[in-house]
mmCIF file of C-alpha atoms in Angstrom:
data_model
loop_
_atom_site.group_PDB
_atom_site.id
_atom_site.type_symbol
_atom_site.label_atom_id
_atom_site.label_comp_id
_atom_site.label_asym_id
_atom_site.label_seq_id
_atom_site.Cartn_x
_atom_site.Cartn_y
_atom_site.Cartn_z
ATOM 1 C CA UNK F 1203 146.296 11.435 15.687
ATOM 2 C CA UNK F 1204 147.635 9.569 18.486
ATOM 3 C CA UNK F 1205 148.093 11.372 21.588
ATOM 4 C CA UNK F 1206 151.577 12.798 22.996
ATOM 5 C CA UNK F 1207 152.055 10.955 26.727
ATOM 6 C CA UNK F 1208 153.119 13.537 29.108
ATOM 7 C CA UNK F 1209 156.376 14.101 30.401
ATOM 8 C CA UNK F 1210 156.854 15.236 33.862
ATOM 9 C CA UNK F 1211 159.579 17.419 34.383
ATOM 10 C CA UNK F 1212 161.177 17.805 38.100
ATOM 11 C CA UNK F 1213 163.531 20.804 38.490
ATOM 12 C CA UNK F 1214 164.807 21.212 41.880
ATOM 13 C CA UNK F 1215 166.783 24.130 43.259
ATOM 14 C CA UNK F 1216 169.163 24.982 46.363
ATOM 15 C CA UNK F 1217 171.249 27.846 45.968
ATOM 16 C CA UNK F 1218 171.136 28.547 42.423
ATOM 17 C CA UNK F 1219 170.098 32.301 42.207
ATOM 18 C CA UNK F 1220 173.135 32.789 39.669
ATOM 19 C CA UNK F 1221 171.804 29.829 37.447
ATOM 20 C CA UNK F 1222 168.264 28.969 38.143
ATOM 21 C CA UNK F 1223 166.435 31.352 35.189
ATOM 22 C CA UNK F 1224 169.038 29.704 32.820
ATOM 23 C CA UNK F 1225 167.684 26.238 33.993
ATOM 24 C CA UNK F 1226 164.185 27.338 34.058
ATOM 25 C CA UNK F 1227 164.677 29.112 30.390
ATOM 26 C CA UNK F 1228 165.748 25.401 28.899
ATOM 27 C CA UNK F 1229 162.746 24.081 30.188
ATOM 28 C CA UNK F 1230 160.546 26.176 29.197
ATOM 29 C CA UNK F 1231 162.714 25.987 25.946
ATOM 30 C CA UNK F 1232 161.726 22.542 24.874
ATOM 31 C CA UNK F 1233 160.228 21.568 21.582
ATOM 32 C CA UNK F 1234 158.064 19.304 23.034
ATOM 33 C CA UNK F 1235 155.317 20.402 24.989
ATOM 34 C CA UNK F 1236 153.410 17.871 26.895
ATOM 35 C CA UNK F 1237 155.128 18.522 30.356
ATOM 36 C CA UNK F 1238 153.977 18.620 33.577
ATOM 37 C CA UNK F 1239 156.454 21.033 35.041
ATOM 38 C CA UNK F 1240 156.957 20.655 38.868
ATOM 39 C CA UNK F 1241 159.627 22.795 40.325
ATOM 40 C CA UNK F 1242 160.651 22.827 43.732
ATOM 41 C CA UNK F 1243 163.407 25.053 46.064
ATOM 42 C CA UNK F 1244 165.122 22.861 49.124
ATOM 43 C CA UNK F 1245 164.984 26.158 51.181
ATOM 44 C CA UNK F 1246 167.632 28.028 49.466
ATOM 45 C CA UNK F 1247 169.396 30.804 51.886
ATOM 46 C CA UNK F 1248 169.785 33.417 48.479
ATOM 47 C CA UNK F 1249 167.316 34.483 46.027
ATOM 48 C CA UNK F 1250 166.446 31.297 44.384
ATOM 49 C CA UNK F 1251 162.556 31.483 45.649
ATOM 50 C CA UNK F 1252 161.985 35.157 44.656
ATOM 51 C CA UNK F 1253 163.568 34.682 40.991
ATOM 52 C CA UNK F 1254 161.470 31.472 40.750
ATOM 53 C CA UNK F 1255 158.085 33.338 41.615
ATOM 54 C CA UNK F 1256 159.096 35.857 38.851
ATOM 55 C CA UNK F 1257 159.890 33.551 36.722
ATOM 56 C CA UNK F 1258 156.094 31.691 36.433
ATOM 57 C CA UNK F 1259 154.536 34.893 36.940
ATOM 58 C CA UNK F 1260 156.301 36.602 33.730
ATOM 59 C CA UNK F 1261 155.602 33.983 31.907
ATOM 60 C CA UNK F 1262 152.684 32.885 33.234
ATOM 61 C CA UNK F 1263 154.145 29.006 33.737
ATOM 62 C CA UNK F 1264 151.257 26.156 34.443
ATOM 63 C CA UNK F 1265 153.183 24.569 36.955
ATOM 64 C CA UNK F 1266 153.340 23.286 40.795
ATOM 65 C CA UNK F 1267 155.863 25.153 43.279
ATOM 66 C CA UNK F 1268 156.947 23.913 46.162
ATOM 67 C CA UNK F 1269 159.527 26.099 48.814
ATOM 68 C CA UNK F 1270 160.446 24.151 51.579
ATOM 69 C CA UNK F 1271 160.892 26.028 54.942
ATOM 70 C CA UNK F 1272 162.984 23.780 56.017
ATOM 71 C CA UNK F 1273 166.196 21.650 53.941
ATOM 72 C CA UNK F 1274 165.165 18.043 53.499
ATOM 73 C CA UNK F 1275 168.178 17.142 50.950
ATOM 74 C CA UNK F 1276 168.326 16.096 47.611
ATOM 75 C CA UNK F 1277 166.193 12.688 47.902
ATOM 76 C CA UNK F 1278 163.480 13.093 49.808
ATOM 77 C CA UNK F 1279 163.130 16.451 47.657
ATOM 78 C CA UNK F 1280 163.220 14.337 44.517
ATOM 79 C CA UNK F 1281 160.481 11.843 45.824
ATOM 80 C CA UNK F 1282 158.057 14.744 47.047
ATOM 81 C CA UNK F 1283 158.318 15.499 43.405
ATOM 82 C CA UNK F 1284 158.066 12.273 42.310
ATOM 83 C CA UNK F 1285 155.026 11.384 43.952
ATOM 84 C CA UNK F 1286 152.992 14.721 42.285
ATOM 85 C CA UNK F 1287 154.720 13.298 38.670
ATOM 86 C CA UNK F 1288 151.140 12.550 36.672
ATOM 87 C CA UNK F 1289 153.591 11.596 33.149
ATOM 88 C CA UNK F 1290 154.259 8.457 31.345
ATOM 89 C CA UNK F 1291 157.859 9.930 31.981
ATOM 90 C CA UNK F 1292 159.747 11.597 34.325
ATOM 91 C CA UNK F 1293 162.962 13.675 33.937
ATOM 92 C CA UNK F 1294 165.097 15.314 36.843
ATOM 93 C CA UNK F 1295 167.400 18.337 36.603
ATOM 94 C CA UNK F 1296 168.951 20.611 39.340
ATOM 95 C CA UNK F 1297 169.007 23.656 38.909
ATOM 96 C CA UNK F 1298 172.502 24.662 37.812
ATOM 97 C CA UNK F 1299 172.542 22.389 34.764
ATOM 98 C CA UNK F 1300 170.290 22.824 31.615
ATOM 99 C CA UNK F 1301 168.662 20.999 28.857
ATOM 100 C CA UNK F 1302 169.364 21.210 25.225
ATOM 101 C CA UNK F 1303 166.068 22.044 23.237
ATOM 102 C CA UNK F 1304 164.932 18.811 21.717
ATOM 103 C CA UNK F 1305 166.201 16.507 24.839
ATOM 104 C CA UNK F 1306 163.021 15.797 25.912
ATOM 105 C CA UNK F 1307 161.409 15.445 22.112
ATOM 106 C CA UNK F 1308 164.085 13.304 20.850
ATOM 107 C CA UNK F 1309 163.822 10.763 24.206
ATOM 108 C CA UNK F 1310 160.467 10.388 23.754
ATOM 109 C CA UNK F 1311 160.063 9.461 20.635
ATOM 110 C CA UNK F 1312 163.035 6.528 21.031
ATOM 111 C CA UNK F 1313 161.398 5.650 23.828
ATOM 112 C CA UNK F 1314 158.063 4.913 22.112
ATOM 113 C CA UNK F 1315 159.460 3.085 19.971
ATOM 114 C CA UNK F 1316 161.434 0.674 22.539
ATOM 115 C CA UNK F 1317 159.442 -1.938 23.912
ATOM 116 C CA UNK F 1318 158.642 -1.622 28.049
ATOM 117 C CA UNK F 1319 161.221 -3.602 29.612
ATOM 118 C CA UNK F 1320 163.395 -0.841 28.240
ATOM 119 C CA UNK F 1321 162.991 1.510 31.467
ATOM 120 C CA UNK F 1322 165.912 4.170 31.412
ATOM 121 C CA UNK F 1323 166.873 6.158 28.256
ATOM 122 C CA UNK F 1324 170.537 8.408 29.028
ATOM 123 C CA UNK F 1325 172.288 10.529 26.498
ATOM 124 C CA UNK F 1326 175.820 11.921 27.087
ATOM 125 C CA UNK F 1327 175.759 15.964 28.625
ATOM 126 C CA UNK F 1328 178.107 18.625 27.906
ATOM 127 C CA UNK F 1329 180.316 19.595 30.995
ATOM 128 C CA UNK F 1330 180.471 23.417 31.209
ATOM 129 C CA UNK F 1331 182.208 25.427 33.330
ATOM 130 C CA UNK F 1332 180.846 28.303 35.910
ATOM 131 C CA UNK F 1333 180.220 30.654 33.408
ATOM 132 C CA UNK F 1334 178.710 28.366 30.807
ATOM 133 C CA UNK F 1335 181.794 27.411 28.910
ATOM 134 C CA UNK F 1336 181.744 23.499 27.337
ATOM 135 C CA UNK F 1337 185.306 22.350 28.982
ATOM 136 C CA UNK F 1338 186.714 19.810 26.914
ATOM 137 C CA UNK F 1339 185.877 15.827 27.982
ATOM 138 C CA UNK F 1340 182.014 15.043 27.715
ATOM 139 C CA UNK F 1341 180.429 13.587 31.042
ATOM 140 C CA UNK F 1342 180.676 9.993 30.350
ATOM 141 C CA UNK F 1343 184.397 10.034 29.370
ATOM 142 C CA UNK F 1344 184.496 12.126 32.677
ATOM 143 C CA UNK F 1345 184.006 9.038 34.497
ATOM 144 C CA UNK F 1346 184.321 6.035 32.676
ATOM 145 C CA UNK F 1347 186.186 4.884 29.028
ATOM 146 C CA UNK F 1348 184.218 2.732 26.492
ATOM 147 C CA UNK F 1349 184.359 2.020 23.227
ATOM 148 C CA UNK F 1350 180.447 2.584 22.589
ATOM 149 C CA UNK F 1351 177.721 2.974 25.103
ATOM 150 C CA UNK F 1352 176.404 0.569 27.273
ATOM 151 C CA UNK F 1353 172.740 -0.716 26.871
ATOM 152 C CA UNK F 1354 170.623 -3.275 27.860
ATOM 153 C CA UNK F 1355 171.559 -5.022 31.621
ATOM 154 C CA UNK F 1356 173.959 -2.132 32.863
ATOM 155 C CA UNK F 1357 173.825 -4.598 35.833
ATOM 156 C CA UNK F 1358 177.752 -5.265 35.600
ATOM 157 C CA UNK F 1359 178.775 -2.115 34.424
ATOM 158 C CA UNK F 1360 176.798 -0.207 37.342
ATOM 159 C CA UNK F 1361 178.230 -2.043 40.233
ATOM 160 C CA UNK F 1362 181.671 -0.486 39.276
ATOM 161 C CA UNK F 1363 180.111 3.222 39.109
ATOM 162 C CA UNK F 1364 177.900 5.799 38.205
ATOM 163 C CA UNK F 1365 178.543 7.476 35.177
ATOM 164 C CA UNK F 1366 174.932 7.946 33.483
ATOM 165 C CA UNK F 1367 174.450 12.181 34.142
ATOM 166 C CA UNK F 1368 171.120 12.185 35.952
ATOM 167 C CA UNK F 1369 169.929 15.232 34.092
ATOM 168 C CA UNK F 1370 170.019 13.740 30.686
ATOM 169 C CA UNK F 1371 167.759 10.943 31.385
ATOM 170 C CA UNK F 1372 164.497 9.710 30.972
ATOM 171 C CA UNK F 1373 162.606 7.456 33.285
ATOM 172 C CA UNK F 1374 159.447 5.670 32.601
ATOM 173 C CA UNK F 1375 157.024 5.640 35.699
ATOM 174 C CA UNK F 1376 156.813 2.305 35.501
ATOM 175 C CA UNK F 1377 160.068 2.163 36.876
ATOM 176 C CA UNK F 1378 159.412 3.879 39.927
ATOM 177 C CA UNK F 1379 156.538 1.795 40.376
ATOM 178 C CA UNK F 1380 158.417 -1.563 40.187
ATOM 179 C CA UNK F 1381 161.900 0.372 41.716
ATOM 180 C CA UNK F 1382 160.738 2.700 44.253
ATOM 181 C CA UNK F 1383 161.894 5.822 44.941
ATOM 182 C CA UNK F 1384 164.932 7.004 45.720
ATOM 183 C CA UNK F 1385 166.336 6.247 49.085
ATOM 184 C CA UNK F 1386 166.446 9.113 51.819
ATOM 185 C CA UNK F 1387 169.549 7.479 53.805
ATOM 186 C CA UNK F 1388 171.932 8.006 50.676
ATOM 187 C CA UNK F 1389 173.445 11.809 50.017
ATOM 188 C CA UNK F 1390 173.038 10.850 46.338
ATOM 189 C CA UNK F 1391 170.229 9.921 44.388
ATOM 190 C CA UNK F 1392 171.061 8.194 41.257
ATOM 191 C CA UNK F 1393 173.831 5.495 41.331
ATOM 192 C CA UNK F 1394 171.684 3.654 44.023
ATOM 193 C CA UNK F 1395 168.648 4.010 41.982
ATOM 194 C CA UNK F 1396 170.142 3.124 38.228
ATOM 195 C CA UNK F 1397 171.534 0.052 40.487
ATOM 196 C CA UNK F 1398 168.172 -1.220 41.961
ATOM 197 C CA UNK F 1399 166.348 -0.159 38.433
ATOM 198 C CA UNK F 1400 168.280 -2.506 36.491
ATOM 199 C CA UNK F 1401 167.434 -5.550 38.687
ATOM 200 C CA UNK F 1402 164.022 -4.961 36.342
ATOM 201 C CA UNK F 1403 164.802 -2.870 33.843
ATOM 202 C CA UNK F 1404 167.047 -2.530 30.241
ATOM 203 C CA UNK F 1405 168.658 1.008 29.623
ATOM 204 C CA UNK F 1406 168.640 2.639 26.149
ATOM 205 C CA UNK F 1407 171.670 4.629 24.908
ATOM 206 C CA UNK F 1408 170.460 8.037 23.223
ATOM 207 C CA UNK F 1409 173.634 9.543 20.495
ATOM 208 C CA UNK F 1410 172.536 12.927 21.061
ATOM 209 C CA UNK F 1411 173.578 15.055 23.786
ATOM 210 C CA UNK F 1412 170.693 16.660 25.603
ATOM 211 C CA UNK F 1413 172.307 18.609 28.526
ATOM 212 C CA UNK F 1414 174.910 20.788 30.042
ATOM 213 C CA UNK F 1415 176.180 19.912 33.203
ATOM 214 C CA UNK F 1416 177.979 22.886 35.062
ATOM 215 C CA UNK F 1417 180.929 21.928 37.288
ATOM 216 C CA UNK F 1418 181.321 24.407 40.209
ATOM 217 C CA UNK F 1419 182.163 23.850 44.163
ATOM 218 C CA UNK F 1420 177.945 25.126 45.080
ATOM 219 C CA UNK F 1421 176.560 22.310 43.249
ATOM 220 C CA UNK F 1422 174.168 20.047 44.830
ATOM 221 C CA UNK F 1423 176.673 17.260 45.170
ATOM 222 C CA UNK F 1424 179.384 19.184 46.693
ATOM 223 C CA UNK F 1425 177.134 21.078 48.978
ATOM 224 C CA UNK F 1426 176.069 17.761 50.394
ATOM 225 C CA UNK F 1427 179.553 16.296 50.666
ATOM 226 C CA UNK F 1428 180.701 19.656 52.687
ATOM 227 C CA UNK F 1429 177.467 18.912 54.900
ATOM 228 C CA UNK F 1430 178.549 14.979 55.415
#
């Protein structure tokens, strides 16, 4: 039987007390179960920590938590992470989004079957609204109009914007390897990393929807832009 390669899973948190256990539930949700679950809380001001701890105790979660004393923002939390990832894979979420059931089984197994200069597999998310309600346009229509998908060199279609959702991804180490991580200067970690990843790498379009992403004025992009 040939071995499952591990998947390491990076949920990070700041301010998500209403939403985190949902998050948390979607992980531990999955179908597949090869993950290396790291979890980590930007030193949220509400309950975030506490709920967390409850969490992995009730449950009794292998997994590495980190609480930062002190807020180091959304990239240099990501590469902490990062750096601990042991997988094959890697795949972000924040905290006030969640994963469909089989996202990370059904990436995986494209992804084995893609040959390595294929780097980057994204699926379309749900958008949902603050109390989990799907609103009506899909995340990629959200910000950008094509006929079908993009894959291969997104070089050309990157430069004009972002629209791959971050938390329906997944990222081969290898990438980060040959990439980098993501850099601590920018509020934002994706865009400038999808950019600089497809200098080396191909992406891989995935038809099924494997997340919800929740619009509301506390997410981790709009807190940062307030900061800024």
């Amino acid at each position: 039987m040939t071995e499952k390669p591990i998947v390491s899973v990076i949920a990070v948190c700041y301010n998500h007390s209403r939403f985190v256990i949902e998050c948390l539930d979607s992980i531990r949700n999955q179908t597949y179960s090869d993950l290396q679950i790291i979890i980590m809380d930007d030193c949220s001001q509400d309950d975030s920590v506490e709920l967390i701890r409850n969490w992995i105790e009730h449950y009794d979660i292998e997994c590495r938590f980190i609480s930062h004393d002190r807020n180091q923002g959304v990239c240099r939390t990501f590469n902490e992470a990062v750096k601990l990832a042991k997988g094959s894979y890697i795949s972000l979420i924040a905290t006030d989004d969640t994963w469909l059931p089989d996202k990370i089984a059904r990436q995986v197994t494209i992804m084995e079957s893609m040959p390595e200069d294929i780097g980057i597999l994204y699926s379309d998310a749900y958008q949902i609204d603050e109390n989990g309600q799907r609103l009506p346009n899909m995340f990629i229509a959200e910000h950008r109009k094509f006929n079908s998908a993009p894959e291969g060199d997104l070089r050309e279609h990157l430069i004009i914007g972002n629209f791959i959702p971050a938390m329906a991804t997944l990222v081969r180490r290898t990438v980060y390897e040959r990439t980098g991580l993501y850099d601590e200067n920018l509020a934002f970690e994706d865009w400038d990393f999808w950019l600089r990843a497809s200098n080396h790498f191909h992406f891989v379009y995935s038809p099924y929807p494997s997340a919800n992403y929740r619009i509301l004025d506390t997410s981790i992009m709009r807190s940062l832009l307030t900061k800024r």
